[in-house]
């Protein structure tokens, strides 16, 4: 006897629902956060908004307090402020300070980054576990040392030690403009400042890059070793490409620290207000932060406004550095091993 039950027709499921209805997501009522979930969402949103508000408040404060100096005629500015060092305008005064700040930070970054990468690689891929743990704590301890201590160490201990080295560089490499000029007998020069700042940047760059190296997928490392690569070849082909964005982020984070360093620079550097690349001569460069600390105690109201204007320039430089770092990381992340 033939069954009268017909098979399911094409385009319809046996339960009566069409495949389109089964495959397409149904519109549901928006799930509302309740209780702790809502509180956490509000707290996270408020924290993000607070950062933007604080940043905007700092910018507004700097602009308002620096406005008198930016609107005062140059002749009146140089007449009322004795420490403008012969500058005919505010821009002429800020320019050498910006140059010295960027030069000191660049020197520190160039000196610190290779050493920090080497320490991070040793801790993450070469050292035994116990030694790596102890060395990691030791490097992190450098971040807890106050900048005043670094300044004292640089002025009283490091400068006398490196002075013969700077003299040797001037004697045999003086034909290079960086090492030319008259060598300072006290070594209180921008290169010594860069060396001290490099030591201060080591814990920041090392800590970030070490964690990035440790996040390299184990499968990538084992695959490189299985193909016959040595440990260094494995690091070069698997670890460093994966950590490229993290290395850039760590370097830019250290650069931000170097740009704003005050006390160590103030205690070591013999200041000058020139556009000079001579790293071994005294009285050539000065940084914005160190100049503010040196001139603020005796500054009149217009002088305070001038110093805040230089602080506004430092704020803009730091903001540009962070924006550049974000752009570099965003551009390189698609080529990292994380994807």
mmCIF file of C-alpha atoms in Angstrom:
data_model
loop_
_atom_site.group_PDB
_atom_site.id
_atom_site.type_symbol
_atom_site.label_atom_id
_atom_site.label_comp_id
_atom_site.label_asym_id
_atom_site.label_seq_id
_atom_site.Cartn_x
_atom_site.Cartn_y
_atom_site.Cartn_z
ATOM 1 C CA UNK A 1 0.000 0.000 0.000
ATOM 2 C CA UNK A 2 1.455 3.276 -1.048
ATOM 3 C CA UNK A 3 1.926 5.826 1.676
ATOM 4 C CA UNK A 4 0.076 9.069 1.201
ATOM 5 C CA UNK A 5 2.677 10.984 3.121
ATOM 6 C CA UNK A 6 4.639 13.072 0.663
ATOM 7 C CA UNK A 7 8.338 13.680 1.201
ATOM 8 C CA UNK A 8 9.430 17.120 2.340
ATOM 9 C CA UNK A 9 9.302 19.520 -0.518
ATOM 10 C CA UNK A 10 12.439 21.184 -1.709
ATOM 11 C CA UNK A 11 13.190 24.387 0.059
ATOM 12 C CA UNK A 12 11.352 23.407 3.244
ATOM 13 C CA UNK A 13 12.570 21.501 6.277
ATOM 14 C CA UNK A 14 10.681 18.528 7.694
ATOM 15 C CA UNK A 15 9.753 20.571 10.770
ATOM 16 C CA UNK A 16 7.983 23.122 8.617
ATOM 17 C CA UNK A 17 10.597 25.868 8.895
ATOM 18 C CA UNK A 18 12.190 27.153 5.726
ATOM 19 C CA UNK A 19 16.017 26.951 5.396
ATOM 20 C CA UNK A 20 16.134 30.728 4.928
ATOM 21 C CA UNK A 21 14.454 31.196 8.265
ATOM 22 C CA UNK A 22 16.766 28.652 9.879
ATOM 23 C CA UNK A 23 19.970 30.109 8.443
ATOM 24 C CA UNK A 24 19.293 33.805 8.796
ATOM 25 C CA UNK A 25 19.765 35.199 12.293
ATOM 26 C CA UNK A 26 16.577 36.336 13.940
ATOM 27 C CA UNK A 27 16.275 39.769 15.318
ATOM 28 C CA UNK A 28 16.316 39.643 19.025
ATOM 29 C CA UNK A 29 15.679 42.272 21.580
ATOM 30 C CA UNK A 30 18.833 44.050 22.660
ATOM 31 C CA UNK A 31 20.289 42.398 25.705
ATOM 32 C CA UNK A 32 20.600 44.979 28.448
ATOM 33 C CA UNK A 33 23.418 44.925 30.918
ATOM 34 C CA UNK A 34 22.301 44.473 34.448
ATOM 35 C CA UNK A 35 23.959 44.667 37.806
ATOM 36 C CA UNK A 36 27.725 44.232 37.843
ATOM 37 C CA UNK A 37 27.909 44.009 34.036
ATOM 38 C CA UNK A 38 26.343 47.447 33.650
ATOM 39 C CA UNK A 39 28.575 48.870 36.376
ATOM 40 C CA UNK A 40 31.688 47.502 34.678
ATOM 41 C CA UNK A 41 30.613 48.899 31.299
ATOM 42 C CA UNK A 42 30.041 52.324 32.799
ATOM 43 C CA UNK A 43 33.353 52.204 34.661
ATOM 44 C CA UNK A 44 35.280 51.227 31.499
ATOM 45 C CA UNK A 45 33.547 53.912 29.427
ATOM 46 C CA UNK A 46 34.148 56.510 32.122
ATOM 47 C CA UNK A 47 37.846 55.595 32.366
ATOM 48 C CA UNK A 48 38.284 55.987 28.619
ATOM 49 C CA UNK A 49 36.456 59.310 28.601
ATOM 50 C CA UNK A 50 38.443 60.503 31.616
ATOM 51 C CA UNK A 51 41.725 60.005 29.763
ATOM 52 C CA UNK A 52 40.501 62.182 26.903
ATOM 53 C CA UNK A 53 39.215 64.825 29.321
ATOM 54 C CA UNK A 54 42.502 64.948 31.218
ATOM 55 C CA UNK A 55 44.456 65.229 27.970
ATOM 56 C CA UNK A 56 42.207 68.023 26.760
ATOM 57 C CA UNK A 57 42.405 69.784 30.137
ATOM 58 C CA UNK A 58 46.214 69.678 30.079
ATOM 59 C CA UNK A 59 46.270 71.091 26.547
ATOM 60 C CA UNK A 60 43.852 73.886 27.442
ATOM 61 C CA UNK A 61 45.820 74.744 30.586
ATOM 62 C CA UNK A 62 49.099 74.952 28.668
ATOM 63 C CA UNK A 63 47.601 77.112 25.928
ATOM 64 C CA UNK A 64 45.925 79.518 28.373
ATOM 65 C CA UNK A 65 48.999 79.906 30.579
ATOM 66 C CA UNK A 66 51.349 80.227 27.606
ATOM 67 C CA UNK A 67 49.142 82.731 25.780
ATOM 68 C CA UNK A 68 50.670 85.871 27.410
ATOM 69 C CA UNK A 69 54.130 84.838 26.258
ATOM 70 C CA UNK A 70 52.901 83.975 22.759
ATOM 71 C CA UNK A 71 51.106 87.312 22.337
ATOM 72 C CA UNK A 72 53.717 89.597 23.937
ATOM 73 C CA UNK A 73 55.860 91.532 21.433
ATOM 74 C CA UNK A 74 59.363 90.150 21.035
ATOM 75 C CA UNK A 75 61.046 93.361 22.174
ATOM 76 C CA UNK A 76 59.066 93.453 25.428
ATOM 77 C CA UNK A 77 59.647 89.745 25.983
ATOM 78 C CA UNK A 78 63.426 90.034 25.706
ATOM 79 C CA UNK A 79 63.427 93.162 27.883
ATOM 80 C CA UNK A 80 61.495 91.620 30.799
ATOM 81 C CA UNK A 81 63.134 88.171 30.716
ATOM 82 C CA UNK A 82 66.869 88.149 31.259
ATOM 83 C CA UNK A 83 67.527 84.480 30.554
ATOM 84 C CA UNK A 84 66.347 84.351 26.934
ATOM 85 C CA UNK A 85 70.036 84.072 25.960
ATOM 86 C CA UNK A 86 69.954 86.627 23.183
ATOM 87 C CA UNK A 87 66.874 85.252 21.444
ATOM 88 C CA UNK A 88 64.882 87.893 19.585
ATOM 89 C CA UNK A 89 61.580 86.037 19.842
ATOM 90 C CA UNK A 90 59.889 83.150 21.595
ATOM 91 C CA UNK A 91 60.393 80.864 18.614
ATOM 92 C CA UNK A 92 64.129 81.550 18.576
ATOM 93 C CA UNK A 93 64.247 80.635 22.253
ATOM 94 C CA UNK A 94 62.179 77.453 21.979
ATOM 95 C CA UNK A 95 63.922 76.157 18.848
ATOM 96 C CA UNK A 96 67.290 75.205 20.420
ATOM 97 C CA UNK A 97 65.492 73.658 23.388
ATOM 98 C CA UNK A 98 63.421 71.452 21.078
ATOM 99 C CA UNK A 99 66.587 70.508 19.209
ATOM 100 C CA UNK A 100 68.437 69.573 22.405
ATOM 101 C CA UNK A 101 65.477 67.586 23.724
ATOM 102 C CA UNK A 102 65.122 65.530 20.548
ATOM 103 C CA UNK A 103 68.884 65.016 20.270
ATOM 104 C CA UNK A 104 69.248 63.719 23.834
ATOM 105 C CA UNK A 105 66.240 61.414 23.471
ATOM 106 C CA UNK A 106 67.468 60.088 20.115
ATOM 107 C CA UNK A 107 70.916 59.349 21.552
ATOM 108 C CA UNK A 108 69.374 57.505 24.491
ATOM 109 C CA UNK A 109 67.132 55.478 22.198
ATOM 110 C CA UNK A 110 69.972 54.513 19.859
ATOM 111 C CA UNK A 111 72.159 53.413 22.771
ATOM 112 C CA UNK A 112 69.457 51.640 24.785
ATOM 113 C CA UNK A 113 67.452 49.726 22.181
ATOM 114 C CA UNK A 114 70.126 47.219 20.992
ATOM 115 C CA UNK A 115 71.193 46.481 24.576
ATOM 116 C CA UNK A 116 67.602 46.092 25.732
ATOM 117 C CA UNK A 117 66.818 43.719 22.860
ATOM 118 C CA UNK A 118 69.881 41.638 23.676
ATOM 119 C CA UNK A 119 68.931 41.413 27.352
ATOM 120 C CA UNK A 120 65.344 40.512 26.478
ATOM 121 C CA UNK A 121 66.452 37.777 24.060
ATOM 122 C CA UNK A 122 68.889 36.365 26.596
ATOM 123 C CA UNK A 123 66.209 36.241 29.293
ATOM 124 C CA UNK A 124 63.550 34.744 27.029
ATOM 125 C CA UNK A 125 65.530 32.280 24.889
ATOM 126 C CA UNK A 126 69.031 31.667 26.237
ATOM 127 C CA UNK A 127 69.241 31.954 30.004
ATOM 128 C CA UNK A 128 68.248 29.096 32.348
ATOM 129 C CA UNK A 129 64.905 29.637 34.052
ATOM 130 C CA UNK A 130 66.313 30.554 37.468
ATOM 131 C CA UNK A 131 68.891 32.926 36.024
ATOM 132 C CA UNK A 132 66.307 34.470 33.714
ATOM 133 C CA UNK A 133 63.935 35.101 36.607
ATOM 134 C CA UNK A 134 66.617 36.757 38.729
ATOM 135 C CA UNK A 135 67.937 38.834 35.848
ATOM 136 C CA UNK A 136 64.412 39.965 34.997
ATOM 137 C CA UNK A 137 63.869 41.184 38.557
ATOM 138 C CA UNK A 138 67.240 42.939 38.477
ATOM 139 C CA UNK A 139 66.430 44.792 35.269
ATOM 140 C CA UNK A 140 62.993 45.756 36.559
ATOM 141 C CA UNK A 141 64.653 47.129 39.686
ATOM 142 C CA UNK A 142 66.350 49.792 37.587
ATOM 143 C CA UNK A 143 62.946 51.359 36.984
ATOM 144 C CA UNK A 144 62.492 51.926 40.733
ATOM 145 C CA UNK A 145 65.636 54.074 41.077
ATOM 146 C CA UNK A 146 64.752 57.807 41.260
ATOM 147 C CA UNK A 147 66.050 60.047 38.509
ATOM 148 C CA UNK A 148 67.927 62.129 41.101
ATOM 149 C CA UNK A 149 70.057 59.090 41.910
ATOM 150 C CA UNK A 150 70.768 58.614 38.218
ATOM 151 C CA UNK A 151 71.777 62.259 38.021
ATOM 152 C CA UNK A 152 74.170 61.969 40.947
ATOM 153 C CA UNK A 153 75.643 58.781 39.549
ATOM 154 C CA UNK A 154 76.065 60.317 36.121
ATOM 155 C CA UNK A 155 77.681 63.538 37.376
ATOM 156 C CA UNK A 156 79.924 62.095 40.088
ATOM 157 C CA UNK A 157 80.770 58.593 38.859
ATOM 158 C CA UNK A 158 80.053 58.108 35.175
ATOM 159 C CA UNK A 159 81.330 61.450 33.843
ATOM 160 C CA UNK A 160 84.909 61.033 35.198
ATOM 161 C CA UNK A 161 84.982 57.461 33.876
ATOM 162 C CA UNK A 162 83.914 58.296 30.331
ATOM 163 C CA UNK A 163 85.975 61.483 29.953
ATOM 164 C CA UNK A 164 89.056 59.588 28.661
ATOM 165 C CA UNK A 165 86.806 57.694 26.260
ATOM 166 C CA UNK A 166 85.367 60.925 24.908
ATOM 167 C CA UNK A 167 88.914 62.253 24.509
ATOM 168 C CA UNK A 168 89.880 59.147 22.523
ATOM 169 C CA UNK A 169 86.848 59.571 20.283
ATOM 170 C CA UNK A 170 87.788 63.185 19.640
ATOM 171 C CA UNK A 171 91.408 62.309 18.882
ATOM 172 C CA UNK A 172 90.816 59.479 16.431
ATOM 173 C CA UNK A 173 87.292 60.195 15.175
ATOM 174 C CA UNK A 174 87.293 63.976 15.396
ATOM 175 C CA UNK A 175 86.895 64.208 11.630
ATOM 176 C CA UNK A 176 83.298 63.105 12.188
ATOM 177 C CA UNK A 177 81.214 66.194 13.074
ATOM 178 C CA UNK A 178 79.556 64.392 15.994
ATOM 179 C CA UNK A 179 82.901 63.943 17.767
ATOM 180 C CA UNK A 180 84.545 67.177 16.672
ATOM 181 C CA UNK A 181 85.099 70.383 18.608
ATOM 182 C CA UNK A 182 86.761 70.921 21.962
ATOM 183 C CA UNK A 183 86.237 68.074 24.415
ATOM 184 C CA UNK A 184 84.853 69.079 27.791
ATOM 185 C CA UNK A 185 87.291 68.266 30.624
ATOM 186 C CA UNK A 186 84.353 67.425 32.918
ATOM 187 C CA UNK A 187 82.438 65.275 30.367
ATOM 188 C CA UNK A 188 79.208 67.083 31.293
ATOM 189 C CA UNK A 189 78.052 66.896 27.697
ATOM 190 C CA UNK A 190 75.042 65.668 25.759
ATOM 191 C CA UNK A 191 76.632 62.268 25.032
ATOM 192 C CA UNK A 192 77.011 61.577 28.755
ATOM 193 C CA UNK A 193 73.378 62.589 29.218
ATOM 194 C CA UNK A 194 72.365 60.213 26.440
ATOM 195 C CA UNK A 195 74.291 57.398 28.116
ATOM 196 C CA UNK A 196 72.562 57.990 31.455
ATOM 197 C CA UNK A 197 69.160 58.229 29.788
ATOM 198 C CA UNK A 198 69.894 54.970 27.967
ATOM 199 C CA UNK A 199 70.403 53.226 31.307
ATOM 200 C CA UNK A 200 67.105 54.697 32.496
ATOM 201 C CA UNK A 201 65.317 53.375 29.387
ATOM 202 C CA UNK A 202 66.652 49.833 29.705
ATOM 203 C CA UNK A 203 63.991 48.499 32.114
ATOM 204 C CA UNK A 204 61.106 49.908 30.050
ATOM 205 C CA UNK A 205 62.246 48.580 26.672
ATOM 206 C CA UNK A 206 63.516 45.296 28.113
ATOM 207 C CA UNK A 207 60.333 44.499 30.027
ATOM 208 C CA UNK A 208 58.045 45.110 27.051
ATOM 209 C CA UNK A 209 60.170 43.284 24.474
ATOM 210 C CA UNK A 210 60.766 40.339 26.823
ATOM 211 C CA UNK A 211 57.029 39.781 27.200
ATOM 212 C CA UNK A 212 56.535 40.103 23.440
ATOM 213 C CA UNK A 213 59.297 37.565 22.749
ATOM 214 C CA UNK A 214 57.707 35.134 25.182
ATOM 215 C CA UNK A 215 54.391 35.408 23.307
ATOM 216 C CA UNK A 216 55.900 33.993 20.104
ATOM 217 C CA UNK A 217 53.900 30.876 19.123
ATOM 218 C CA UNK A 218 55.799 27.798 20.182
ATOM 219 C CA UNK A 219 54.774 26.062 16.958
ATOM 220 C CA UNK A 220 56.617 28.703 14.892
ATOM 221 C CA UNK A 221 59.825 28.193 16.844
ATOM 222 C CA UNK A 222 59.616 24.409 16.698
ATOM 223 C CA UNK A 223 58.896 24.501 12.979
ATOM 224 C CA UNK A 224 62.003 26.601 12.333
ATOM 225 C CA UNK A 225 64.159 24.267 14.426
ATOM 226 C CA UNK A 226 62.672 21.219 12.698
ATOM 227 C CA UNK A 227 63.755 22.639 9.339
ATOM 228 C CA UNK A 228 67.346 22.715 10.570
ATOM 229 C CA UNK A 229 67.627 26.319 11.697
ATOM 230 C CA UNK A 230 70.035 27.241 14.458
ATOM 231 C CA UNK A 231 68.778 29.055 17.506
ATOM 232 C CA UNK A 232 69.797 32.422 16.101
ATOM 233 C CA UNK A 233 68.194 31.621 12.734
ATOM 234 C CA UNK A 234 65.020 30.608 14.557
ATOM 235 C CA UNK A 235 65.026 33.922 16.423
ATOM 236 C CA UNK A 236 65.692 35.875 13.234
ATOM 237 C CA UNK A 237 62.998 34.157 11.174
ATOM 238 C CA UNK A 238 60.301 33.436 13.792
ATOM 239 C CA UNK A 239 60.707 35.575 16.919
ATOM 240 C CA UNK A 240 61.805 38.954 15.570
ATOM 241 C CA UNK A 241 59.170 39.186 12.795
ATOM 242 C CA UNK A 242 56.469 38.275 15.293
ATOM 243 C CA UNK A 243 57.713 40.877 17.810
ATOM 244 C CA UNK A 244 58.327 43.718 15.362
ATOM 245 C CA UNK A 245 55.310 45.753 16.405
ATOM 246 C CA UNK A 246 56.068 45.179 20.081
ATOM 247 C CA UNK A 247 59.660 46.336 19.608
ATOM 248 C CA UNK A 248 58.484 49.557 17.980
ATOM 249 C CA UNK A 249 55.989 50.121 20.791
ATOM 250 C CA UNK A 250 58.660 49.539 23.450
ATOM 251 C CA UNK A 251 61.089 51.905 21.728
ATOM 252 C CA UNK A 252 58.485 54.658 21.443
ATOM 253 C CA UNK A 253 57.516 54.167 25.087
ATOM 254 C CA UNK A 254 61.141 54.618 26.080
ATOM 255 C CA UNK A 255 61.438 57.647 23.811
ATOM 256 C CA UNK A 256 58.534 59.272 25.627
ATOM 257 C CA UNK A 257 60.352 58.729 28.927
ATOM 258 C CA UNK A 258 63.561 60.235 27.572
ATOM 259 C CA UNK A 259 61.823 63.321 26.178
ATOM 260 C CA UNK A 260 60.448 64.323 29.576
ATOM 261 C CA UNK A 261 63.397 63.484 31.810
ATOM 262 C CA UNK A 262 64.356 66.444 33.992
ATOM 263 C CA UNK A 263 66.565 65.950 37.035
ATOM 264 C CA UNK A 264 69.192 63.663 35.523
ATOM 265 C CA UNK A 265 69.718 66.058 32.613
ATOM 266 C CA UNK A 266 69.749 69.093 34.883
ATOM 267 C CA UNK A 267 72.427 67.607 37.159
ATOM 268 C CA UNK A 268 74.729 66.414 34.386
ATOM 269 C CA UNK A 269 74.517 68.667 31.341
ATOM 270 C CA UNK A 270 76.421 71.920 30.979
ATOM 271 C CA UNK A 271 73.689 73.896 29.183
ATOM 272 C CA UNK A 272 73.847 75.870 25.984
ATOM 273 C CA UNK A 273 71.343 77.215 23.480
ATOM 274 C CA UNK A 274 72.792 76.314 20.098
ATOM 275 C CA UNK A 275 71.886 74.102 17.171
ATOM 276 C CA UNK A 276 74.960 71.921 17.498
ATOM 277 C CA UNK A 277 75.595 68.253 16.740
ATOM 278 C CA UNK A 278 78.872 68.258 18.652
ATOM 279 C CA UNK A 279 78.312 65.590 21.296
ATOM 280 C CA UNK A 280 81.560 66.055 23.239
ATOM 281 C CA UNK A 281 81.611 69.847 23.669
ATOM 282 C CA UNK A 282 80.125 71.573 26.716
ATOM 283 C CA UNK A 283 77.678 74.474 26.629
ATOM 284 C CA UNK A 284 76.030 73.504 23.354
ATOM 285 C CA UNK A 285 72.588 71.993 24.056
ATOM 286 C CA UNK A 286 69.807 72.097 26.621
ATOM 287 C CA UNK A 287 66.503 70.245 26.989
ATOM 288 C CA UNK A 288 63.063 71.721 27.602
ATOM 289 C CA UNK A 289 62.390 69.919 30.881
ATOM 290 C CA UNK A 290 65.790 70.730 32.372
ATOM 291 C CA UNK A 291 65.484 74.400 31.379
ATOM 292 C CA UNK A 292 62.061 74.665 33.036
ATOM 293 C CA UNK A 293 63.437 73.209 36.269
ATOM 294 C CA UNK A 294 66.448 75.527 36.192
ATOM 295 C CA UNK A 295 64.624 78.792 35.440
ATOM 296 C CA UNK A 296 61.280 78.348 37.191
ATOM 297 C CA UNK A 297 62.322 79.327 40.783
ATOM 298 C CA UNK A 298 63.432 82.838 39.764
ATOM 299 C CA UNK A 299 61.026 83.477 36.877
ATOM 300 C CA UNK A 300 58.635 86.444 36.904
ATOM 301 C CA UNK A 301 55.015 85.978 35.721
ATOM 302 C CA UNK A 302 55.928 86.560 32.084
ATOM 303 C CA UNK A 303 58.899 84.216 32.498
ATOM 304 C CA UNK A 304 56.615 81.514 33.919
ATOM 305 C CA UNK A 305 54.357 81.954 30.899
ATOM 306 C CA UNK A 306 57.391 81.574 28.639
ATOM 307 C CA UNK A 307 58.431 78.369 30.391
ATOM 308 C CA UNK A 308 54.898 77.007 30.058
ATOM 309 C CA UNK A 309 55.080 77.813 26.339
ATOM 310 C CA UNK A 310 58.171 75.614 26.111
ATOM 311 C CA UNK A 311 56.227 72.961 28.038
ATOM 312 C CA UNK A 312 53.489 73.218 25.417
ATOM 313 C CA UNK A 313 56.103 72.505 22.748
ATOM 314 C CA UNK A 314 57.202 69.422 24.683
ATOM 315 C CA UNK A 315 53.561 68.340 24.975
ATOM 316 C CA UNK A 316 53.137 68.599 21.203
ATOM 317 C CA UNK A 317 56.362 66.656 20.570
ATOM 318 C CA UNK A 318 55.278 63.850 22.896
ATOM 319 C CA UNK A 319 51.850 63.722 21.273
ATOM 320 C CA UNK A 320 53.396 63.500 17.801
ATOM 321 C CA UNK A 321 55.752 60.727 18.923
ATOM 322 C CA UNK A 322 52.874 58.670 20.287
ATOM 323 C CA UNK A 323 50.788 59.226 17.159
ATOM 324 C CA UNK A 324 53.723 58.151 14.987
ATOM 325 C CA UNK A 325 54.217 55.046 17.113
ATOM 326 C CA UNK A 326 50.548 54.117 16.790
ATOM 327 C CA UNK A 327 50.719 54.594 13.012
ATOM 328 C CA UNK A 328 53.847 52.424 12.711
ATOM 329 C CA UNK A 329 52.377 49.656 14.844
ATOM 330 C CA UNK A 330 49.071 49.738 12.960
ATOM 331 C CA UNK A 331 50.883 49.518 9.630
ATOM 332 C CA UNK A 332 53.194 46.665 10.652
ATOM 333 C CA UNK A 333 50.804 44.480 12.621
ATOM 334 C CA UNK A 334 49.369 42.888 9.460
ATOM 335 C CA UNK A 335 52.826 41.514 8.663
ATOM 336 C CA UNK A 336 53.593 40.132 12.114
ATOM 337 C CA UNK A 337 53.426 36.471 13.053
ATOM 338 C CA UNK A 338 50.457 37.204 15.305
ATOM 339 C CA UNK A 339 48.198 36.976 12.293
#
